[in-house]
Each structure stands twice: as C-alpha cells, then as structure tokens.
XYZ file of C-alpha atoms in Angstrom:
114
model
C -0.036 0.003 0.017
C 1.359 3.533 -0.765
C 2.495 5.762 1.974
C -0.189 8.432 1.271
C -3.008 5.817 1.503
C -1.603 4.413 4.886
C -1.369 7.920 6.243
C -4.903 8.775 5.038
C -6.234 5.759 6.776
C -4.407 6.712 10.036
C -5.637 10.312 9.915
C -9.212 9.296 9.173
C -9.069 6.865 12.043
C -8.031 9.621 14.358
C -10.368 12.462 13.263
C -14.052 13.317 13.925
C -16.872 11.913 11.863
C -17.420 15.497 10.397
C -13.747 15.746 9.220
C -14.066 12.300 7.696
C -17.145 13.337 5.732
C -15.273 16.404 4.434
C -12.204 14.512 3.494
C -14.115 11.701 1.793
C -16.140 14.265 -0.116
C -19.335 13.228 1.452
C -19.839 16.995 2.358
C -18.553 19.907 0.409
C -15.438 21.287 2.042
C -15.340 25.087 2.929
C -12.046 26.895 2.525
C -11.799 27.359 6.277
C -11.915 23.509 6.849
C -9.459 22.987 4.048
C -7.072 25.349 5.727
C -7.620 23.718 9.229
C -7.347 20.125 7.898
C -4.219 20.611 5.785
C -2.566 22.252 8.734
C -3.594 19.377 11.061
C -2.598 16.702 8.590
C 0.872 18.177 8.278
C 1.202 19.057 11.981
C 0.617 15.370 12.897
C 3.300 14.231 10.428
C 1.200 12.817 7.650
C 3.290 14.546 4.872
C 2.389 12.296 2.015
C -1.311 12.562 2.850
C -0.935 16.223 3.177
C 0.287 16.427 -0.498
C -2.620 14.214 -1.601
C -5.249 16.529 0.137
C -3.652 19.599 -1.486
C -3.667 18.062 -4.842
C -7.269 16.810 -4.420
C -8.895 19.865 -2.992
C -6.811 23.034 -3.727
C -8.272 23.521 -7.159
C -11.674 24.054 -5.593
C -10.668 27.308 -3.960
C -9.398 29.364 -6.933
C -11.458 32.291 -5.926
C -10.022 32.218 -2.269
C -6.449 31.962 -3.647
C -6.928 34.822 -5.991
C -8.224 36.985 -3.073
C -5.363 36.007 -0.890
C -2.881 36.768 -3.698
C -4.523 40.137 -4.307
C -4.368 40.909 -0.576
C -0.645 40.081 -0.452
C 0.134 42.133 -3.595
C -1.557 45.223 -2.161
C 0.258 44.873 1.152
C -2.794 43.776 3.105
C -0.939 40.657 4.284
C 2.039 41.665 6.503
C 4.754 39.301 7.707
C 5.075 35.537 7.186
C 1.761 33.673 7.486
C 2.021 31.170 10.319
C 4.374 33.208 12.416
C 1.928 35.747 13.906
C 0.592 35.499 17.276
C -2.942 35.199 16.016
C -1.945 32.305 13.657
C -0.234 30.472 16.463
C -3.272 30.764 18.730
C -5.544 29.722 15.897
C -3.286 26.627 15.225
C -3.348 25.752 18.954
C -7.210 26.053 18.873
C -7.447 23.686 15.875
C -5.234 21.143 17.666
C -7.341 21.462 20.888
C -10.597 21.043 18.913
C -9.210 18.119 16.975
C -8.352 16.364 20.144
C -11.707 17.209 21.746
C -13.748 15.997 18.670
C -11.661 12.837 18.140
C -13.073 9.456 19.314
C -12.255 9.094 22.906
C -10.263 5.915 22.331
C -7.842 7.795 19.956
C -7.091 10.878 22.089
C -3.992 9.303 23.730
C -2.522 8.631 20.237
C -3.172 12.274 19.218
C -1.311 13.504 22.383
C 1.711 11.327 21.341
C 1.581 12.781 17.855
C 1.490 16.368 19.141
C-alpha cells in the first residue's frame, strides 16, 4: 500500500466524523476547513497525505487563492503567514478542537503525535 494511503487511513481513524465526511467528499469542504485540515494533517506528520489532500482539494478554492494573492500584492498581508501570534493561537485552537472531537479511544494517540 502506498504511503499516502496508509497516512490517510491513519488520519481518518483519528479524526472526527465531520472531518471524515469532508475529506471523503461526502460533504462539500469550505475553505476554512481545508486550511484547518491541511494544517492538522501536516502538523501530525502525515506529509504524503498532506500532499494528496492539497492536490485533491486546492483547485476548488481558486477564488479564495486569488483573493489572498491580491491581498498580499496590495500589502494587506503583513509578515510571514504562520508566524503571527494570532496564527499560532488559531493553530493551537485547531489542535485542541481536533483532540476534543476525536473518538475518545484515539485521544491518547493524538497526544503522542503532538
């Protein structure tokens, strides 16, 4: 079995039912969830699955990418994304919520991955 598929199965095993539905395309994924899930997948070390999710979903958000690019070009985006205090707090919130919404039997594994 390829590495991305193994990582996908592992991540889907750890995540909430809602996130599973989004990643399996049973529900339409909003851009905010795409941002959150790609961060979490990478954070927990599923790098091959991260690439697969990017390749599979990123094209659905052309309008959002265009807006972000325009914001950056006009100076509306300051500094390195991911290094601001608000970004760090948001990522901490995503990790906490992921843990809270994960099946109870998987929470210890999630703590080990963090």
